[in-house]
mmCIF file with all atom_site columns, C-alpha atoms and ligand atoms in Angstrom:
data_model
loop_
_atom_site.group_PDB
_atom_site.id
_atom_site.type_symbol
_atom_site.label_atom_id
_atom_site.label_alt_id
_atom_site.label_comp_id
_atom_site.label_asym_id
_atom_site.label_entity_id
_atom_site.label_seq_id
_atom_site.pdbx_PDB_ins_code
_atom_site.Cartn_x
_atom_site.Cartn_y
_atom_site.Cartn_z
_atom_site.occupancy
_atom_site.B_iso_or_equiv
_atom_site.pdbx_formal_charge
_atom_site.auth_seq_id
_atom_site.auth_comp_id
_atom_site.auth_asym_id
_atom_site.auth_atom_id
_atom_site.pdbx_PDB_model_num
ATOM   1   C  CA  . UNK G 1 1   ? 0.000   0.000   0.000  1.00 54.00 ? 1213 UNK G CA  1
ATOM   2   C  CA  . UNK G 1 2   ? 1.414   3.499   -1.021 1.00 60.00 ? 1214 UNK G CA  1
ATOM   3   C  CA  . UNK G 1 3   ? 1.894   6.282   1.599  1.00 63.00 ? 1215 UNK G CA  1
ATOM   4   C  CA  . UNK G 1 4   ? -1.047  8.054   -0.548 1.00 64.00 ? 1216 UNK G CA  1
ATOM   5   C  CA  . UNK G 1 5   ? -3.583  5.392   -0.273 1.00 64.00 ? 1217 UNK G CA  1
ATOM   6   C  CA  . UNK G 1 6   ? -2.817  5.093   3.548  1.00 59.00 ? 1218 UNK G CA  1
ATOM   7   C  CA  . UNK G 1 7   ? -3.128  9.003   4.003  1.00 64.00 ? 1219 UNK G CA  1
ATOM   8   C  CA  . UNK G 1 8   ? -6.795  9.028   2.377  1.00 69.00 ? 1220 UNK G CA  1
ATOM   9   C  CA  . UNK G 1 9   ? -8.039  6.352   4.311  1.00 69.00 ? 1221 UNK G CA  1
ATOM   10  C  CA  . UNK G 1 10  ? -10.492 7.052   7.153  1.00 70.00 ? 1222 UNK G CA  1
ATOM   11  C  CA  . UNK G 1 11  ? -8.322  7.983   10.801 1.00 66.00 ? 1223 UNK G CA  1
ATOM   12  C  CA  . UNK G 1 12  ? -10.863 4.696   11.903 1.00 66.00 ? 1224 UNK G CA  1
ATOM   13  C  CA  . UNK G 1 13  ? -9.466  2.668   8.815  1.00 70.00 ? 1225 UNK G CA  1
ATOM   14  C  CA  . UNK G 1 14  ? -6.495  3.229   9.677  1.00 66.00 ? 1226 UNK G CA  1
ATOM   15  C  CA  . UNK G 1 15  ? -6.117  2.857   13.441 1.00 64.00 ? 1227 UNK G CA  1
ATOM   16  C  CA  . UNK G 1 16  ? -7.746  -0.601  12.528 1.00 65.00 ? 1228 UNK G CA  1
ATOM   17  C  CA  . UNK G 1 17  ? -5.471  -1.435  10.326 1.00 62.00 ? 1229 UNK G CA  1
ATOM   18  C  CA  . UNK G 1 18  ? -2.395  -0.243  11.864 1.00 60.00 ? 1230 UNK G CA  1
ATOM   19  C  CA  . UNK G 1 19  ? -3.274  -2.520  14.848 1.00 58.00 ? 1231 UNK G CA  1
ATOM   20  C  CA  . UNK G 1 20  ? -3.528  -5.246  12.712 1.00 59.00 ? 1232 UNK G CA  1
ATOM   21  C  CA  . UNK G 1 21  ? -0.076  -4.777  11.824 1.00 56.00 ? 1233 UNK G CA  1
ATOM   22  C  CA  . UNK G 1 22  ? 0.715   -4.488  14.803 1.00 57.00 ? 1234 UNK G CA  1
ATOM   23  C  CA  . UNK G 1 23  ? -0.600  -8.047  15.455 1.00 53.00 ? 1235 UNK G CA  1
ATOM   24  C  CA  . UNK G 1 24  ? -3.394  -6.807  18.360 1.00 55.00 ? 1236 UNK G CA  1
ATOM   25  C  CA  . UNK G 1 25  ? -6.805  -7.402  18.736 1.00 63.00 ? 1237 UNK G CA  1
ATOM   26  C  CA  . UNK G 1 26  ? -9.461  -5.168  17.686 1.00 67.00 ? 1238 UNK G CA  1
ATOM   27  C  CA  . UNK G 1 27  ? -12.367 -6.005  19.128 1.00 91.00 ? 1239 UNK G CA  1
ATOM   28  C  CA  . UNK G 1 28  ? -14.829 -3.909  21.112 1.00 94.00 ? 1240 UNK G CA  1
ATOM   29  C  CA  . UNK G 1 29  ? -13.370 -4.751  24.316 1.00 94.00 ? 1241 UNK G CA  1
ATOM   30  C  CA  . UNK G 1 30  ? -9.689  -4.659  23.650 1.00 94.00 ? 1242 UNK G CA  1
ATOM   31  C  CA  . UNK G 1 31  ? -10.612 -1.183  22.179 1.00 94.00 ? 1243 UNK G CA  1
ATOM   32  C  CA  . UNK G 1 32  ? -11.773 -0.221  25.344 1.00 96.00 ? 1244 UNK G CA  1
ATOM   33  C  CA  . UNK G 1 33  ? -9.312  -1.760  27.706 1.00 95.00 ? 1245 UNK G CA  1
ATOM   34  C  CA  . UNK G 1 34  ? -6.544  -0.380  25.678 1.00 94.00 ? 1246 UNK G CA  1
ATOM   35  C  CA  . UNK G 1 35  ? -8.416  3.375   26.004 1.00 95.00 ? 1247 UNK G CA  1
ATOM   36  C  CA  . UNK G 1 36  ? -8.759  3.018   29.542 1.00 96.00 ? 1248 UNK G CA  1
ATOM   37  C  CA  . UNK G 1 37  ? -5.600  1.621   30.290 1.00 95.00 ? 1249 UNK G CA  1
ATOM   38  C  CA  . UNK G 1 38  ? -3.733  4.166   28.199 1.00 93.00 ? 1250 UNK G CA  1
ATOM   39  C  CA  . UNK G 1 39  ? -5.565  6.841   30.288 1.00 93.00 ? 1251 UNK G CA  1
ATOM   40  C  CA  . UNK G 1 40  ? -4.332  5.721   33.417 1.00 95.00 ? 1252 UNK G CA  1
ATOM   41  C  CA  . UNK G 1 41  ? -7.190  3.564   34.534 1.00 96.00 ? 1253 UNK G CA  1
ATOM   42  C  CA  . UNK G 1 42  ? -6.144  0.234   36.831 1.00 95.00 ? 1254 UNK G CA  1
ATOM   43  C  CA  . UNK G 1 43  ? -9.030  -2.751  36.690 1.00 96.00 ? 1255 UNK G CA  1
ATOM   44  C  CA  . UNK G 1 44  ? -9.714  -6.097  36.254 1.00 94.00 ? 1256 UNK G CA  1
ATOM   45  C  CA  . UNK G 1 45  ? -10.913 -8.428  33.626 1.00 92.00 ? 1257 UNK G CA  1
ATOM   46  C  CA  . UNK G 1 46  ? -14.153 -11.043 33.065 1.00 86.00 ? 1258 UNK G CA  1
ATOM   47  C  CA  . UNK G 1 47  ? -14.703 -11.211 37.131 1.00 84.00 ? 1259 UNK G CA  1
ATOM   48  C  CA  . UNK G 1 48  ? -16.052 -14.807 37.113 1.00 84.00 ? 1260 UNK G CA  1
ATOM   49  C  CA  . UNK G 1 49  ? -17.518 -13.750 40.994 1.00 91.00 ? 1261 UNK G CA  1
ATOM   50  C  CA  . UNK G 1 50  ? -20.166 -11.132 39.817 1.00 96.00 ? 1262 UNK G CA  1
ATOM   51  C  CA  . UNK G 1 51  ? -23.332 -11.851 38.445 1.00 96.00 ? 1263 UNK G CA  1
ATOM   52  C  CA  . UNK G 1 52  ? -22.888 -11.819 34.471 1.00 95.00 ? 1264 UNK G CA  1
ATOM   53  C  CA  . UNK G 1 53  ? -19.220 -11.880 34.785 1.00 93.00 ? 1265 UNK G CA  1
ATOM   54  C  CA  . UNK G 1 54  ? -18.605 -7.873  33.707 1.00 95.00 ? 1266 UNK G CA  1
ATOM   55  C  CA  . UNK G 1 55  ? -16.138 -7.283  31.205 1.00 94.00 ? 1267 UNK G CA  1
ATOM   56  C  CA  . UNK G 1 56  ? -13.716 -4.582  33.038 1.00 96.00 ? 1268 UNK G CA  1
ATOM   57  C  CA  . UNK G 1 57  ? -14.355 -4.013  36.793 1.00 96.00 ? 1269 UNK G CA  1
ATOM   58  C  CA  . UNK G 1 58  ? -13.127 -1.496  38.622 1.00 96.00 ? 1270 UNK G CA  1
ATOM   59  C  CA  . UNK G 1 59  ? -13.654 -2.504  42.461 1.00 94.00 ? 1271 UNK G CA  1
ATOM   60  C  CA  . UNK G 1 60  ? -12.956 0.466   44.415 1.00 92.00 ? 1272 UNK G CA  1
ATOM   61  C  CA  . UNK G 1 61  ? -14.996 2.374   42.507 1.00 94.00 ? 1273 UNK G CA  1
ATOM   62  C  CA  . UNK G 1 62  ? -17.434 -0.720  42.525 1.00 95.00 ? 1274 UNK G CA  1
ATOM   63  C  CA  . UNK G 1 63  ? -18.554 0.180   38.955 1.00 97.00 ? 1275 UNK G CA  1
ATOM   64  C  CA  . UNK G 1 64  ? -18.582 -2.188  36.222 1.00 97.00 ? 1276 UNK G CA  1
ATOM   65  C  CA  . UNK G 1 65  ? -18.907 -2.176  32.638 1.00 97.00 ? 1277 UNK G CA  1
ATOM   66  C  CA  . UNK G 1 66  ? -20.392 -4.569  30.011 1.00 96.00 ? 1278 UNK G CA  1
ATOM   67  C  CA  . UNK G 1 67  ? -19.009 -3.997  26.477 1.00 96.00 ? 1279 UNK G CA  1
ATOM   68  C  CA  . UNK G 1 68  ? -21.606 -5.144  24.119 1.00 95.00 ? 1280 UNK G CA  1
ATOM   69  C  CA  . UNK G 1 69  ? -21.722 -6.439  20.456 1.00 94.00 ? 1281 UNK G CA  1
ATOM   70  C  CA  . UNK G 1 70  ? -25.047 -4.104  19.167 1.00 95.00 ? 1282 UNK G CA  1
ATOM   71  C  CA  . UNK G 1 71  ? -26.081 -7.017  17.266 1.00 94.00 ? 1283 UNK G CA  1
ATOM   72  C  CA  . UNK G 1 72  ? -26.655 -9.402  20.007 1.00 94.00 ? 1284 UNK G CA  1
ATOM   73  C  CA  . UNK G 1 73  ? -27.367 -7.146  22.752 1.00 95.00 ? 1285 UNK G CA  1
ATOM   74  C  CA  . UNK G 1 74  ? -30.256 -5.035  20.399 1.00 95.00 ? 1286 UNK G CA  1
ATOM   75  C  CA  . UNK G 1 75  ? -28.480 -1.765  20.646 1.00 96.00 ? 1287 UNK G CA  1
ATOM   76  C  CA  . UNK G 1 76  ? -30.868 0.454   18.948 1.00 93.00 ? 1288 UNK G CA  1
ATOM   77  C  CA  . UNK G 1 77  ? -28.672 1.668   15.989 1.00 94.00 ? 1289 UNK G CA  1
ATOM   78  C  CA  . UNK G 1 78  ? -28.095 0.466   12.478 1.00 89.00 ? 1290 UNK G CA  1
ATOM   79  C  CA  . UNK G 1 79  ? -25.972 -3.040  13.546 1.00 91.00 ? 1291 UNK G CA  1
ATOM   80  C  CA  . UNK G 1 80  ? -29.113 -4.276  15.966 1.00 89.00 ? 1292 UNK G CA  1
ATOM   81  C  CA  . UNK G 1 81  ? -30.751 -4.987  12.958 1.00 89.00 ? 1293 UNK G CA  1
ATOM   82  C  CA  . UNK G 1 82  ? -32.856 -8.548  12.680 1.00 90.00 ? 1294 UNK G CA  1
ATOM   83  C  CA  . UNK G 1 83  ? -32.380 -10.688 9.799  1.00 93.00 ? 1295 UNK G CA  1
ATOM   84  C  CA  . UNK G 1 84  ? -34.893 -11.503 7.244  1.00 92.00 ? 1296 UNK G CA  1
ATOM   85  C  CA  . UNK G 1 85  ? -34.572 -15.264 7.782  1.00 93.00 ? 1297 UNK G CA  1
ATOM   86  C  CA  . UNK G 1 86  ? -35.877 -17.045 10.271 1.00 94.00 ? 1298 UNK G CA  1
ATOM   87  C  CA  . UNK G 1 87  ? -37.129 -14.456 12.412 1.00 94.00 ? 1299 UNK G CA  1
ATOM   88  C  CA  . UNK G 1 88  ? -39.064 -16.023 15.290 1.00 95.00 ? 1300 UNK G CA  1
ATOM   89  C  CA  . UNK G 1 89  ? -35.387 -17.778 15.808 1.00 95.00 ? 1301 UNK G CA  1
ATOM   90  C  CA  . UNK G 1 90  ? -33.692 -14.777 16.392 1.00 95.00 ? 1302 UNK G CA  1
ATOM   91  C  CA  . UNK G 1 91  ? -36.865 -12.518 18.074 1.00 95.00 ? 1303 UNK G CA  1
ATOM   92  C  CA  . UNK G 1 92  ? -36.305 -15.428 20.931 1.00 96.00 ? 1304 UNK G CA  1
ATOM   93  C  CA  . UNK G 1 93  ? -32.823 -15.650 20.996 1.00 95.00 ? 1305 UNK G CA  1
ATOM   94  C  CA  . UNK G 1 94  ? -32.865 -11.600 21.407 1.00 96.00 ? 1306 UNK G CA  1
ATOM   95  C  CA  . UNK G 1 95  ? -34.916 -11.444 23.744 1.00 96.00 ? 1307 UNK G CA  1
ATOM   96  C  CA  . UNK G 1 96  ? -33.487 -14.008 25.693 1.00 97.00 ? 1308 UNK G CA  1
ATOM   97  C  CA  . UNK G 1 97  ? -30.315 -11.806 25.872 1.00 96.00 ? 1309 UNK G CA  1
ATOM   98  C  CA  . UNK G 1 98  ? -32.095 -8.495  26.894 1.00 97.00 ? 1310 UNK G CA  1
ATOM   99  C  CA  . UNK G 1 99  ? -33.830 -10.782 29.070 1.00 97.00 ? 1311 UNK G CA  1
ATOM   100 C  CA  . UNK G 1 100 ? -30.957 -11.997 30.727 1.00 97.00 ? 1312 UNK G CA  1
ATOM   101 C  CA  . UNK G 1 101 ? -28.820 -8.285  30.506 1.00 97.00 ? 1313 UNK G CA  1
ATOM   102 C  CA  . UNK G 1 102 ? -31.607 -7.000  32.819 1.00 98.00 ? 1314 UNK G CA  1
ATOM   103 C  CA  . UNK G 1 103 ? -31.551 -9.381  35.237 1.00 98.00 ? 1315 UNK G CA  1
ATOM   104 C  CA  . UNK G 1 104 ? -27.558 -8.873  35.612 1.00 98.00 ? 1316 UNK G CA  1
ATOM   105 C  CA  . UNK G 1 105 ? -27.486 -5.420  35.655 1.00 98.00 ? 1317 UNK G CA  1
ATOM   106 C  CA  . UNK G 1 106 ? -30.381 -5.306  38.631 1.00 98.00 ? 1318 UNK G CA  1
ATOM   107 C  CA  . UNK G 1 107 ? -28.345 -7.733  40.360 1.00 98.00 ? 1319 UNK G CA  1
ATOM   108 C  CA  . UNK G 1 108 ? -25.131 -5.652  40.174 1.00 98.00 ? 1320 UNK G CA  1
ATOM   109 C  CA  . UNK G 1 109 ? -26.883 -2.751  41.175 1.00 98.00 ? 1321 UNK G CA  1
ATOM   110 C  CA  . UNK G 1 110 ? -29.072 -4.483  43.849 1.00 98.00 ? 1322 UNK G CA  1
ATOM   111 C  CA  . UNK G 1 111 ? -25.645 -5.144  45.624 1.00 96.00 ? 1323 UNK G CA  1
ATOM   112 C  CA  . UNK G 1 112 ? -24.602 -1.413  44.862 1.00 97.00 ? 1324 UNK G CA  1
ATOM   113 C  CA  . UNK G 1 113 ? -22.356 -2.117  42.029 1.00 98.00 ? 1325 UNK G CA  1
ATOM   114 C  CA  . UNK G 1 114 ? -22.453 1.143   39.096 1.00 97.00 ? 1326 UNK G CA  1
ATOM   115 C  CA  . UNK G 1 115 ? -23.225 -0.439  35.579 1.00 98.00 ? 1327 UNK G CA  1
ATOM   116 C  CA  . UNK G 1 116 ? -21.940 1.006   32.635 1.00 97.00 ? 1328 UNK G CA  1
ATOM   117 C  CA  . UNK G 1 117 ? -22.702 -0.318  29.318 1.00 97.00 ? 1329 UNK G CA  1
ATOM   118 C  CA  . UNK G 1 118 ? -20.005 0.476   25.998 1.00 97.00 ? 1330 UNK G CA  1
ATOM   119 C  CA  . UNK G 1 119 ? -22.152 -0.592  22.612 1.00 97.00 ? 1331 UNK G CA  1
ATOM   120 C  CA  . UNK G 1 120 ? -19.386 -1.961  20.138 1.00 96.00 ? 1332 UNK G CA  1
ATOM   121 C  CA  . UNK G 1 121 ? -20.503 1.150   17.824 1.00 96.00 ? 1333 UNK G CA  1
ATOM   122 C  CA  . UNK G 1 122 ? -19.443 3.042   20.622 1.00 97.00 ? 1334 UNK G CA  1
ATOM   123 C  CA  . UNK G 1 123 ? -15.694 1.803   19.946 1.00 96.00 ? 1335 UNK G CA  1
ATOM   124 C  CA  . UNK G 1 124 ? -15.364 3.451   16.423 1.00 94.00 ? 1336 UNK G CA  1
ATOM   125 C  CA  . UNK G 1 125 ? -15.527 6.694   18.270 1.00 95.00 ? 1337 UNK G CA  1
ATOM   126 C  CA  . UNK G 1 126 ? -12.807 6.025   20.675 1.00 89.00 ? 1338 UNK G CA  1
ATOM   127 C  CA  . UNK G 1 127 ? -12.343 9.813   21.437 1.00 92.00 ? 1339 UNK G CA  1
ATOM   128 C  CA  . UNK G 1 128 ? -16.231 10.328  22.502 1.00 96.00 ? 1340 UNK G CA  1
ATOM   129 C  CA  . UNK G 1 129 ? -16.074 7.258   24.273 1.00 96.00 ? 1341 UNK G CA  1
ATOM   130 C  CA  . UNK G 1 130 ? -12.724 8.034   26.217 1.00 95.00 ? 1342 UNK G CA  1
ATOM   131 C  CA  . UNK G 1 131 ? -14.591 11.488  27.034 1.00 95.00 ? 1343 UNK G CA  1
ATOM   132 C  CA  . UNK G 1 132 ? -17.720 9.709   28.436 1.00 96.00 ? 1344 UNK G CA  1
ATOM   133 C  CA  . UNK G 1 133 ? -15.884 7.015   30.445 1.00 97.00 ? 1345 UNK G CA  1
ATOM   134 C  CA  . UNK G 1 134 ? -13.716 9.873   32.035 1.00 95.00 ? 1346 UNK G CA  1
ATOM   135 C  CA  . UNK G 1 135 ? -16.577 11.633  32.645 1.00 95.00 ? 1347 UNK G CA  1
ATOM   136 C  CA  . UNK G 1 136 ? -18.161 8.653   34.684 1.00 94.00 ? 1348 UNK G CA  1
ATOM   137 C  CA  . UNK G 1 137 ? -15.218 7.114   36.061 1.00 95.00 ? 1349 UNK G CA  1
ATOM   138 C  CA  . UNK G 1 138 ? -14.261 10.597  37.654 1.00 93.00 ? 1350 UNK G CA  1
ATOM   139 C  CA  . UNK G 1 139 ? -9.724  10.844  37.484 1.00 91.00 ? 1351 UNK G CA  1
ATOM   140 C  CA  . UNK G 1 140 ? -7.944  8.222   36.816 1.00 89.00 ? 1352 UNK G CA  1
ATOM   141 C  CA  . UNK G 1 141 ? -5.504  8.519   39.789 1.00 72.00 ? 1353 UNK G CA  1
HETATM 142 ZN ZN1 . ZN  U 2 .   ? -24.704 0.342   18.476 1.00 89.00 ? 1749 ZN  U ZN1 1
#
């Protein structure tokens, strides 16, 4: 690829594929543990002792956040679309996932946890997102 070609491409294209040449995962929720642990954040990963097993927890600020695919979790942008196909299949499998989000999020915060939720679509706009979760989280330090 020519320096040109790589210049025009979106700054999104091109952070994605820069970190595949880099070799690192891209994914929703590397995105966002990379953000937060490049802003000075300190947390833990897929806590297998809370109820829905949270992606990133941060304990003494007993919040926790869930980063979720749109599609599966029926974020209500373009990707939590349902396909034409065999829709009853995938009405019940949604809902079973909504279904089962709400019940984990009231347990967290029954037991006074903070839930935050990052939708994958989120994670294109990692400058908006860093913004929000600073603005939540309070300082890093
Ligand atoms: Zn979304």
């Amino acid at each position: 690829m020519g320096r040109r070609q790589f210049d025009i491409m979106s700054p999104d294209k091109r952070s994605a594929l820069m970190a595949r040449i880099r070799g690192r995962d891209t994914g929703p929720e590397m995105i966002v543990r990379r953000l937060l642990h490049g802003s000075g954040y300190r947390f833990r990963i897929h806590a297998a002792n809370l109820p829905g097993r949270p992606d990133i927890v941060f304990r003494s600020r007993r919040t926790v956040i869930f980063v979720h695919g749109c599609f599966w979790h029926r974020h209500d942008c373009g990707l939590g679309y349902t396909p034409k196909t065999r829709r009853q299949f995938w009405q019940n499998k949604f809902n079973g996932t909504v279904e089962r989000d709400r019940r984990v999020h009231e347990a967290l915060t029954a037991s006074g946890w903070r839930v935050i939720v990052v939708w994958e679509c989120e994670t294109k706009k990692s400058l908006a997102l860093a913004r929000r979760l600073a603005k939540v989280l309070g300082p890093a330090a």
